[in-house]
mmCIF file of C-alpha atoms and ligand atoms in Angstrom:
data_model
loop_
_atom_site.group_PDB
_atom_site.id
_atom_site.type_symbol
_atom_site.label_atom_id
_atom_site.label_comp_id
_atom_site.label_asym_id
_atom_site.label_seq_id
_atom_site.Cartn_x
_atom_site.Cartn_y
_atom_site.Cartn_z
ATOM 1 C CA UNK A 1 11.804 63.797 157.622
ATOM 2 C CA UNK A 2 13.453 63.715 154.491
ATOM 3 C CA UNK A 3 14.656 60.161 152.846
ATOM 4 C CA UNK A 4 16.727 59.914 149.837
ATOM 5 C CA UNK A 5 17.556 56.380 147.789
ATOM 6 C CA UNK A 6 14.075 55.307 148.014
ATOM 7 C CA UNK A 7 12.340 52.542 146.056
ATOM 8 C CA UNK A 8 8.408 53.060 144.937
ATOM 9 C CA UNK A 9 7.438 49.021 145.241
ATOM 10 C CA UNK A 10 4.093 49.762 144.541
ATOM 11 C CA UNK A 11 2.356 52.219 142.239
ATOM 12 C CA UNK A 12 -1.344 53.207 141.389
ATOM 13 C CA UNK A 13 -0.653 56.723 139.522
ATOM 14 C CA UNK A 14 -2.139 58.802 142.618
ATOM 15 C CA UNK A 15 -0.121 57.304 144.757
ATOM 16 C CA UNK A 16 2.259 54.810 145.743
ATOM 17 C CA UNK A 17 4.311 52.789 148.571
ATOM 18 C CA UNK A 18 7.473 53.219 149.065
ATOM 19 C CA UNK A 19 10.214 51.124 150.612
ATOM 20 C CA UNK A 20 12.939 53.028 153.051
ATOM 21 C CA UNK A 21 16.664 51.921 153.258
ATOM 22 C CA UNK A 22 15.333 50.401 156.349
ATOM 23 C CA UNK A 23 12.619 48.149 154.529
ATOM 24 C CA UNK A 24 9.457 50.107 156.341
ATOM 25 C CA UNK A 25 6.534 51.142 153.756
ATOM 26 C CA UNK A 26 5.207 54.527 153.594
ATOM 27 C CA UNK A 27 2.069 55.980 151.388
ATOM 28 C CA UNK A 28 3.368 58.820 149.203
ATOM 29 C CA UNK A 29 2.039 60.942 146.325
ATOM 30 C CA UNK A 30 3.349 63.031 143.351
ATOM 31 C CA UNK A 31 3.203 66.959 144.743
ATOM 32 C CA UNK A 32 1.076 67.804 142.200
ATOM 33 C CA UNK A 33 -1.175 66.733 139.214
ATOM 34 C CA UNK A 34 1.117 67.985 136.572
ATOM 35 C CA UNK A 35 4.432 66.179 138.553
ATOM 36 C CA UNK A 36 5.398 63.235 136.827
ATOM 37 C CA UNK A 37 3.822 59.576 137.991
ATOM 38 C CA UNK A 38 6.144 57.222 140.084
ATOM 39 C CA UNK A 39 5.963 53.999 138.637
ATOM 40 C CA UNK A 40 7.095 50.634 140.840
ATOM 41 C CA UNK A 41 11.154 50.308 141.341
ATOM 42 C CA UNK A 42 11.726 54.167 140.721
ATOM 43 C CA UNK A 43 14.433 55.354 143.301
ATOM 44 C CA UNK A 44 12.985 58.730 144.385
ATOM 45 C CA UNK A 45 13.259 61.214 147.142
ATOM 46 C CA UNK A 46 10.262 61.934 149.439
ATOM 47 C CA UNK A 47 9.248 63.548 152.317
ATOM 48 C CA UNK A 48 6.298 63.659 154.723
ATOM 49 C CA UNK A 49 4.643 66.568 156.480
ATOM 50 C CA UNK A 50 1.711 66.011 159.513
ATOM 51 C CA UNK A 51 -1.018 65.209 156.247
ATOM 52 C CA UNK A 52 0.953 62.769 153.836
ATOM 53 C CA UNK A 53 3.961 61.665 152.214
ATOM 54 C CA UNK A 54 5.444 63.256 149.093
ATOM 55 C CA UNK A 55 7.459 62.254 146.071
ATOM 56 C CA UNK A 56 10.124 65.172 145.646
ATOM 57 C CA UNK A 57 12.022 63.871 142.863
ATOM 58 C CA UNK A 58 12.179 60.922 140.870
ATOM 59 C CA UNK A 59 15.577 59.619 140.084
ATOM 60 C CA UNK A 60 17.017 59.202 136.426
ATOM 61 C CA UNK A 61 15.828 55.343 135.457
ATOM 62 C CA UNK A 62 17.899 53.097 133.547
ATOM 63 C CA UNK A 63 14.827 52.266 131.646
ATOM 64 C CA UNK A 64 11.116 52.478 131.821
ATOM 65 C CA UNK A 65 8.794 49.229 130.192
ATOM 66 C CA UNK A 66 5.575 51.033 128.880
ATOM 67 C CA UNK A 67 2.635 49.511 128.193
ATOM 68 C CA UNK A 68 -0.292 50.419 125.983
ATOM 69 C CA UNK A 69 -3.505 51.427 128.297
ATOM 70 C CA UNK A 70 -6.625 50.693 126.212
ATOM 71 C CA UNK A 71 -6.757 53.749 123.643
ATOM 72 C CA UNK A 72 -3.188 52.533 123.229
ATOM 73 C CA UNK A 73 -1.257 55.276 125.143
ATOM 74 C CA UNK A 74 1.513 53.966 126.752
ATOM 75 C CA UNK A 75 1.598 53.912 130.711
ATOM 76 C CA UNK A 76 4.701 53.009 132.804
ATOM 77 C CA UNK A 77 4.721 49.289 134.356
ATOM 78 C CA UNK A 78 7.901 49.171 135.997
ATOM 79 C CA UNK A 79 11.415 51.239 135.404
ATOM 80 C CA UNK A 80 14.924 50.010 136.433
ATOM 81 C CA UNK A 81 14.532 46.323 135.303
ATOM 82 C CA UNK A 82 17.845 44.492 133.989
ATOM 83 C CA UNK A 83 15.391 41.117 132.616
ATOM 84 C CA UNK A 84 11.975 40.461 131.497
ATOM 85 C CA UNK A 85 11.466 37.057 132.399
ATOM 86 C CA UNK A 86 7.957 35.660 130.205
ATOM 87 C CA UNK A 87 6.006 33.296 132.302
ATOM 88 C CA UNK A 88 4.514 30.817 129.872
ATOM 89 C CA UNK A 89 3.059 26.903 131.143
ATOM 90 C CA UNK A 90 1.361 23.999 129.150
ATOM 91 C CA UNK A 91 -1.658 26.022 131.106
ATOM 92 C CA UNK A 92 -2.801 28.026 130.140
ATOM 93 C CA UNK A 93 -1.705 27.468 127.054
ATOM 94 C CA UNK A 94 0.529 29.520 125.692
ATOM 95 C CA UNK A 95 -0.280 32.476 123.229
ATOM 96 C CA UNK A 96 2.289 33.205 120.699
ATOM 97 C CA UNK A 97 1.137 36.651 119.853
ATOM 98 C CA UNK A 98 1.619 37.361 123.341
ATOM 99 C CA UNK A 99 5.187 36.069 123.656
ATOM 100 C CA UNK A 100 6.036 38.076 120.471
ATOM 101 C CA UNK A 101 4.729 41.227 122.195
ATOM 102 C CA UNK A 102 7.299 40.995 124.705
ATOM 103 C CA UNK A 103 9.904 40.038 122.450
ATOM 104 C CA UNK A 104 9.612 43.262 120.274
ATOM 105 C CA UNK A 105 9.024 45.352 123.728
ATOM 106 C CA UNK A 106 12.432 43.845 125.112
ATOM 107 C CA UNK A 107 13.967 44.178 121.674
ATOM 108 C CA UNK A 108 12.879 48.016 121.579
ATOM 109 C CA UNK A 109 14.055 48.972 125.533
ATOM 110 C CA UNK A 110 17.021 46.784 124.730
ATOM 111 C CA UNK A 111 16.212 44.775 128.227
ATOM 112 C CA UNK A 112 17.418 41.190 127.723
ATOM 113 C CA UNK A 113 14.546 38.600 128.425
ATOM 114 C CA UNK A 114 14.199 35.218 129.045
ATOM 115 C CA UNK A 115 11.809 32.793 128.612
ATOM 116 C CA UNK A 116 10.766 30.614 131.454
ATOM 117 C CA UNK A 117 8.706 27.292 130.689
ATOM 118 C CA UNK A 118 7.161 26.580 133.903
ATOM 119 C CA UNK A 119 4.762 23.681 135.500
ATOM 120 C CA UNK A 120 6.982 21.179 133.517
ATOM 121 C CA UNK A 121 5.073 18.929 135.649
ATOM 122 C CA UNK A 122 2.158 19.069 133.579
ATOM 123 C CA UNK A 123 4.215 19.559 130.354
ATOM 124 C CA UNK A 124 3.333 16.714 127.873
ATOM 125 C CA UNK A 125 6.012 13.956 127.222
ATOM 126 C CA UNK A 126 6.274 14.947 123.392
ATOM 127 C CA UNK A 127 6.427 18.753 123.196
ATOM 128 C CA UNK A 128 4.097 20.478 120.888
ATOM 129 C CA UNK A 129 4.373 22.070 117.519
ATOM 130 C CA UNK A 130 3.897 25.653 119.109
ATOM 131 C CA UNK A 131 6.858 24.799 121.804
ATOM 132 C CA UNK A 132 9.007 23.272 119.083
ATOM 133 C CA UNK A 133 8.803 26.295 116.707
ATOM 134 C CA UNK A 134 9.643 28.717 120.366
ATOM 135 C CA UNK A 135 12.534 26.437 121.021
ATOM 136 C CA UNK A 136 13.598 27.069 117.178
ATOM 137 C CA UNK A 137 13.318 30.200 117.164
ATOM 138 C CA UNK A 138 14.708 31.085 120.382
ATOM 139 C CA UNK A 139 17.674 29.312 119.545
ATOM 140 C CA UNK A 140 18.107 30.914 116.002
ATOM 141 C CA UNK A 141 17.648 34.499 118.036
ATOM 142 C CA UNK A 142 19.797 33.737 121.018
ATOM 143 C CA UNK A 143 16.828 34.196 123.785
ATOM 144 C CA UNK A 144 17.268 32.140 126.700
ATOM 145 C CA UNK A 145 14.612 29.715 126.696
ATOM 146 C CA UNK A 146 14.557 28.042 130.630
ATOM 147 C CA UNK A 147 11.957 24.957 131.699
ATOM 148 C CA UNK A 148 11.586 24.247 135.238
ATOM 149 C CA UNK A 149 8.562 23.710 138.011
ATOM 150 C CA UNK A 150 7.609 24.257 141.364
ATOM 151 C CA UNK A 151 7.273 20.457 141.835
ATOM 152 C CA UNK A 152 10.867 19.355 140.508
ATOM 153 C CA UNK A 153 13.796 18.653 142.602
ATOM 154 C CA UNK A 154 15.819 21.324 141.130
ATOM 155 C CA UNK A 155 12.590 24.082 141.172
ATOM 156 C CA UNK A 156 13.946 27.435 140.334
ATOM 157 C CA UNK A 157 17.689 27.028 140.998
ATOM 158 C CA UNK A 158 18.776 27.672 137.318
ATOM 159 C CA UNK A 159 16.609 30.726 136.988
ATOM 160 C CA UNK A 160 17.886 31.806 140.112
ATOM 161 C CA UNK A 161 21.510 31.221 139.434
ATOM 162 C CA UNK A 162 21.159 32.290 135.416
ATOM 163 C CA UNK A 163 19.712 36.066 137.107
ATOM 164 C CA UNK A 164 21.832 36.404 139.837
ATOM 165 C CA UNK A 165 21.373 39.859 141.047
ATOM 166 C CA UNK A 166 19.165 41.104 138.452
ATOM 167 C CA UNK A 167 16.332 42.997 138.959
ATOM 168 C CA UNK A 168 13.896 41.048 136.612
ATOM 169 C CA UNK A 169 10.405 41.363 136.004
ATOM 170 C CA UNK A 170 8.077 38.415 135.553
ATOM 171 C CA UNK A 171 5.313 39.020 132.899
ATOM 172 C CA UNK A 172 2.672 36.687 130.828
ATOM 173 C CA UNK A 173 -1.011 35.490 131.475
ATOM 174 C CA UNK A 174 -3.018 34.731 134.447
ATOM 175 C CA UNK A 175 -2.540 31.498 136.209
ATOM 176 C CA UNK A 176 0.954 30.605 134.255
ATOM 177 C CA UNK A 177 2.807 30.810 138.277
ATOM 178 C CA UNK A 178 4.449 34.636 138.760
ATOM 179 C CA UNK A 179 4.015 34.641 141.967
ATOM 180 C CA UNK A 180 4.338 31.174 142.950
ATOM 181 C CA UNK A 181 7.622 32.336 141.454
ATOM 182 C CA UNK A 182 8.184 35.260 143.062
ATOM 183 C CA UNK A 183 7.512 33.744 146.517
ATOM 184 C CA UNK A 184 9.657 30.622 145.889
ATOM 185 C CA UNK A 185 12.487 33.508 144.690
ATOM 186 C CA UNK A 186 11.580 35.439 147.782
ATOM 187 C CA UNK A 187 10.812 33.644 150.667
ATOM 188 C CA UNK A 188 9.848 36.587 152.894
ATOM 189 C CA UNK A 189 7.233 37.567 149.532
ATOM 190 C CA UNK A 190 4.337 36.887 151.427
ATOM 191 C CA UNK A 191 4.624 38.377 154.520
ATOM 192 C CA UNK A 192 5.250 41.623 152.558
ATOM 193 C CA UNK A 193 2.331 41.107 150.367
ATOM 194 C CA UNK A 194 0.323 41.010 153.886
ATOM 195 C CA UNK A 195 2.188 44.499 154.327
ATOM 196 C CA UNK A 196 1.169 45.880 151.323
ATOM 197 C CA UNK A 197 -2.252 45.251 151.762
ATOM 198 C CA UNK A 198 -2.243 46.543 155.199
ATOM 199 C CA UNK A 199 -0.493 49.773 154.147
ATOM 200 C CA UNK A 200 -3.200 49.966 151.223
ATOM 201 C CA UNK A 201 -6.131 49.117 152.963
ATOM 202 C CA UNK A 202 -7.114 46.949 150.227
ATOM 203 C CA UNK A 203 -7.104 43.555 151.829
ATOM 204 C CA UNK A 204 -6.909 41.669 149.066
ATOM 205 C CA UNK A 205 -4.383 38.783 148.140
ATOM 206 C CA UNK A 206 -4.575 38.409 144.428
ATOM 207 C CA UNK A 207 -2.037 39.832 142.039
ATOM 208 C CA UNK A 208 -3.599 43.453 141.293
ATOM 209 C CA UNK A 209 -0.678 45.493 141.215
ATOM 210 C CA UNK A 210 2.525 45.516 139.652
ATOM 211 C CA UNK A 211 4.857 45.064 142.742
ATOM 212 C CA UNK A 212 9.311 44.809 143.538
ATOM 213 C CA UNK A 213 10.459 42.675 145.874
ATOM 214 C CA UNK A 214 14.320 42.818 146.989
ATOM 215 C CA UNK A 215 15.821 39.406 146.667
ATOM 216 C CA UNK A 216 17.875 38.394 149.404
ATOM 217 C CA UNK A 217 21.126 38.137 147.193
ATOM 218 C CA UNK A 218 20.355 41.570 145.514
ATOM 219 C CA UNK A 219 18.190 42.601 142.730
ATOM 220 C CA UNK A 220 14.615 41.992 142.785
ATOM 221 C CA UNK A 221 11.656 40.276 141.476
ATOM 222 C CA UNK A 222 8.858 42.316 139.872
ATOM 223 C CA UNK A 223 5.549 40.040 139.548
ATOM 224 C CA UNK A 224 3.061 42.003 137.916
ATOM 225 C CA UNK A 225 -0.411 41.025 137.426
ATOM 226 C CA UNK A 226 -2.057 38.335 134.551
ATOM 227 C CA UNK A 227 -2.383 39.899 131.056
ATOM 228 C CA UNK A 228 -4.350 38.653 128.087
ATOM 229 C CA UNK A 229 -2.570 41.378 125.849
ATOM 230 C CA UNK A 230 0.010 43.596 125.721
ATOM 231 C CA UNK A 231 -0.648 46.544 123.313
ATOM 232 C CA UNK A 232 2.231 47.860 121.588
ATOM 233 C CA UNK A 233 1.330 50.857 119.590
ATOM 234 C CA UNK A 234 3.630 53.054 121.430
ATOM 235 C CA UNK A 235 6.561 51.708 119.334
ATOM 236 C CA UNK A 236 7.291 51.826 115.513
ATOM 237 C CA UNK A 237 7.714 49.550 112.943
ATOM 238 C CA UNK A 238 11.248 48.501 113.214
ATOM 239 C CA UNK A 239 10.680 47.718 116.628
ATOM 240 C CA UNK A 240 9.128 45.272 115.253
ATOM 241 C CA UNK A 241 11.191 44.431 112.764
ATOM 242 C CA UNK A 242 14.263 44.197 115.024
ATOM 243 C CA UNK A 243 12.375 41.285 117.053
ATOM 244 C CA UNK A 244 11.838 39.375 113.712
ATOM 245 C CA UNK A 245 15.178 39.016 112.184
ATOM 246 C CA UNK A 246 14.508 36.560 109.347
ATOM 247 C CA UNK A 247 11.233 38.193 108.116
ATOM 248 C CA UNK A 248 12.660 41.479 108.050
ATOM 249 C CA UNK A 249 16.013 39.942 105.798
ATOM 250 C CA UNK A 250 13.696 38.275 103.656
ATOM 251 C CA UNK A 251 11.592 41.389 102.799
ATOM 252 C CA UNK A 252 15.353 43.333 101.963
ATOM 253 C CA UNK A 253 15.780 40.580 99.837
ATOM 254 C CA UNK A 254 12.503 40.700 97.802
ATOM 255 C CA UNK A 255 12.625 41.971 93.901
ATOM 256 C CA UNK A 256 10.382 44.907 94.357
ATOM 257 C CA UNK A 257 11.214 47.455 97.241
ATOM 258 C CA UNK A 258 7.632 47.923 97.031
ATOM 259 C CA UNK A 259 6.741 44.084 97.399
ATOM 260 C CA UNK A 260 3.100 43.139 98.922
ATOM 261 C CA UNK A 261 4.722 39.553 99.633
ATOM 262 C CA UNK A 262 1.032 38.504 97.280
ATOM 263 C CA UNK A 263 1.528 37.560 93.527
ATOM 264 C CA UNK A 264 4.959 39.627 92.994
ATOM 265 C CA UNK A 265 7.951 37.695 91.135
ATOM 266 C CA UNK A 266 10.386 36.538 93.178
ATOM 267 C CA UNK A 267 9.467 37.609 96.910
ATOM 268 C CA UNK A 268 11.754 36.070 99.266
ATOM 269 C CA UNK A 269 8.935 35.955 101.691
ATOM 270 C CA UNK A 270 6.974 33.684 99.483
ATOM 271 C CA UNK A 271 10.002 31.793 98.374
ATOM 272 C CA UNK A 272 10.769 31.471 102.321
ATOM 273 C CA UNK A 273 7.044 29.770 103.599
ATOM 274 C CA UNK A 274 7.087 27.594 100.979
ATOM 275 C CA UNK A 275 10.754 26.117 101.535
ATOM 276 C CA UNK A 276 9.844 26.293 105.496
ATOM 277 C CA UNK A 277 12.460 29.002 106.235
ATOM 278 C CA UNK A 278 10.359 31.057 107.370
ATOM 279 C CA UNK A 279 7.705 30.231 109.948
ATOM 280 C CA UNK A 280 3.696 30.624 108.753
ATOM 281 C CA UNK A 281 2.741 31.533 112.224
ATOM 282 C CA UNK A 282 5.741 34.108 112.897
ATOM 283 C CA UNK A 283 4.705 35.529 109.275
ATOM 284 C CA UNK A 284 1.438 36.163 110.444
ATOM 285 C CA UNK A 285 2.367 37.524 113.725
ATOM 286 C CA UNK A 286 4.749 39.998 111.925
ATOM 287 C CA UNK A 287 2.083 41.230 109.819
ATOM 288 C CA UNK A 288 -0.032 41.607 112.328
ATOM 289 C CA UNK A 289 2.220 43.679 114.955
ATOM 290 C CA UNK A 290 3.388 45.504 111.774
ATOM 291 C CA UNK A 291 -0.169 46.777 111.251
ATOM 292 C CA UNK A 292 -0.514 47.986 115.111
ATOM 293 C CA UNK A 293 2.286 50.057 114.880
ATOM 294 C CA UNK A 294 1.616 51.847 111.806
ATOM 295 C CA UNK A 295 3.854 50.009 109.497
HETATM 296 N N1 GTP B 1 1.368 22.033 138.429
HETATM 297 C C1 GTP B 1 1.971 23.155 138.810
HETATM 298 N N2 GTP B 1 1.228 24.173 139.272
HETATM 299 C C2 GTP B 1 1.856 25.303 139.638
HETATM 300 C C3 GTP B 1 3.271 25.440 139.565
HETATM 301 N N3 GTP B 1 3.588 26.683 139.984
HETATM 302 C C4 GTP B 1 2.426 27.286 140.307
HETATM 303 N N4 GTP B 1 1.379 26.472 140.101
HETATM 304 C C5 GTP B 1 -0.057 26.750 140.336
HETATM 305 O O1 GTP B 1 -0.545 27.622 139.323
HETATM 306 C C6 GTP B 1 -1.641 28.405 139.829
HETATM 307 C C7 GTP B 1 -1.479 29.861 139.466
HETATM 308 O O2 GTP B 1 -0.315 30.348 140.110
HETATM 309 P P1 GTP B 1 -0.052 31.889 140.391
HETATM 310 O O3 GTP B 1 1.351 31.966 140.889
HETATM 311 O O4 GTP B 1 -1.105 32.505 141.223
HETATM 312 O O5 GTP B 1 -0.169 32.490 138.914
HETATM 313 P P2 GTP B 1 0.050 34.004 138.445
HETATM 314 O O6 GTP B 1 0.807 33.943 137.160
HETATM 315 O O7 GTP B 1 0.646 34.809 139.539
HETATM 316 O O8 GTP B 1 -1.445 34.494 138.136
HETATM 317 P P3 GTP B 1 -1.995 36.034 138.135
HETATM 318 O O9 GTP B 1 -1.596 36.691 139.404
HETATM 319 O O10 GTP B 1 -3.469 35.881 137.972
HETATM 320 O O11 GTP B 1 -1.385 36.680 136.925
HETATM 321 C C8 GTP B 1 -1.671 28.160 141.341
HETATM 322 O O12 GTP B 1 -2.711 27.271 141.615
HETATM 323 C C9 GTP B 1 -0.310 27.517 141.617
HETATM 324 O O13 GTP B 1 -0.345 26.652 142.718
HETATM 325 C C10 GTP B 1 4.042 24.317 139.085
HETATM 326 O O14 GTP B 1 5.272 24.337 138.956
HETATM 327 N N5 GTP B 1 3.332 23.217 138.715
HETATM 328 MG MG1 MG B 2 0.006 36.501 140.479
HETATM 329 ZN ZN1 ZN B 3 7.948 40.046 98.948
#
């Protein structure tokens, strides 16, 4: 049996599931050890003899969203994704670092993202510090910044109408909703979650794998399991630059071209924290991401 057109929904690097034009899952693995690793929504061909199923090719990918494993070497998390879509909630409370992360990342793979406030039900009346200085920012960057919640007449009907057809993947910390998302985006979700876990003998329930579901409109949601980082050191310094706009004007505009941003005359960076142009926290979050990626 040979199938072409393909999608890998699921991937664990020895092998993965993948979804026939027909829907049905089947079990499949690279040919060989040197044969490069399907990661979840490749298109790829495959075949199965009386043993197994095989990956024969994978398809050329729009793009690929690397992550750093934990030496730092980047592994594939999903390919073919039109949005990143960052999961953040009054709680867990949101991590800045963590939402900068996946601004440089989308910045860097060019992927447009979008920033989804969720369980507005629990949000607090007066929005705090760290959600005004997002908002600003967002604004002053052009990210779209969303707020919506399982519990509100509207729910999702923005997000699902602002990513019509997109494939988009939903990323950000345990316990902030992805797949109370995902299933309220995909109403059949859960029945092939039970499918999944069937075909993978694993049983479980919980968000362990990074897995595509087709939306009933086309595209597809990606949810992808809780993070508490997102390492970056795959990509270069003006990746991060390019997800920091301001900072990296203001360093351009500083005397020296050699400027520490310390006790040197007239650094714009200086000049900008202390007139409030420039944001303490972001500063610190540039420097910081700046130092990861060898800059
Ligand atoms: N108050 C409130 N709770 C919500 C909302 N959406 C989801 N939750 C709850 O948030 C909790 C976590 O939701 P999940 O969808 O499992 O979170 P997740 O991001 O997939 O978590 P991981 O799989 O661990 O990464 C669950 O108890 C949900 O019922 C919402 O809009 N409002
Ligand atoms: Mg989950
Ligand atoms: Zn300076």
């Amino acid at each position: 049996m040979d199938e072409t057109g393909s999608r890998v929904i699921v991937s664990s690097g020895n092998h993965c599931l993948v979804a026939d034009s027909s829907g049905a899952l089947h079990r499949c693995h690279p040919r060989s050890r040197r044969a490069p690793r399907p990661v979840c929504g490749d298109r790829v061909d495959w075949s199965a003899d009386a043993t197994a199923g095989w990956i024969d090719a994978i398809r050329p990918r729009t793009n690929l969203i690397e992550r750093g494993d934990f030496r730092g070497r980047p592994r594939g998390l999903a390919a073919n994704i039109d949005r990143i879509v960052v999961v953040i909630a009054p709680q867990p409370a949101p991590d800045a670092l963590l939402i900068d992360r996946y601004i440089v990342l989308g910045e860097a793979l060019r992927i447009p993202l979008l920033i989804w406030c969720h369980k507005q039900d629990l949000a607090p009346s007066t929005p705090t510090g760290a959600m005004h200085a997002l908002r600003t920012r967002c604004e002053r960057q052009g990210i779209v910044l969303m707020t919506g919640s399982l519990l509100s007449d509207d729910g999702l009907a923005h997000l699902r109408t602002a990513t019509r057809h997109e494939a988009l993947i939903l990323v950000g910390q345990s316990g902030v909703g992805k797949s109370s998302i995902t299933q309220a985006l995909i109403p059949t979700a859960s029945r092939r979650i039970g499918e999944i876990s069937a075909t993978s003998g694993q049983g479980r329930h919980t968000t362990s794998a990074t897995t595509w579901f087709e939306r009933p409109d086309g595209g597809a949601v990606v949810d992808s399991p809780g993070v508490r980082t997102l390492r970056l050191d795959h990509l270069s310094a003006s990746d991060v630059d390019a997800a920091y706009p301001e900072i990296a004007a203001a360093t351009r505009r500083c005397r020296f071209n050699d400027c520490r941003h310390g006790h040197e005359p007239a650094c714009a960076i200086r000049q900008g924290l202390e007139s409030g142009e420039i944001d303490a926290g972001q500063w610190q979050r540039w420097q910081r991401l700046r130092e990861e990626t060898g800059g």
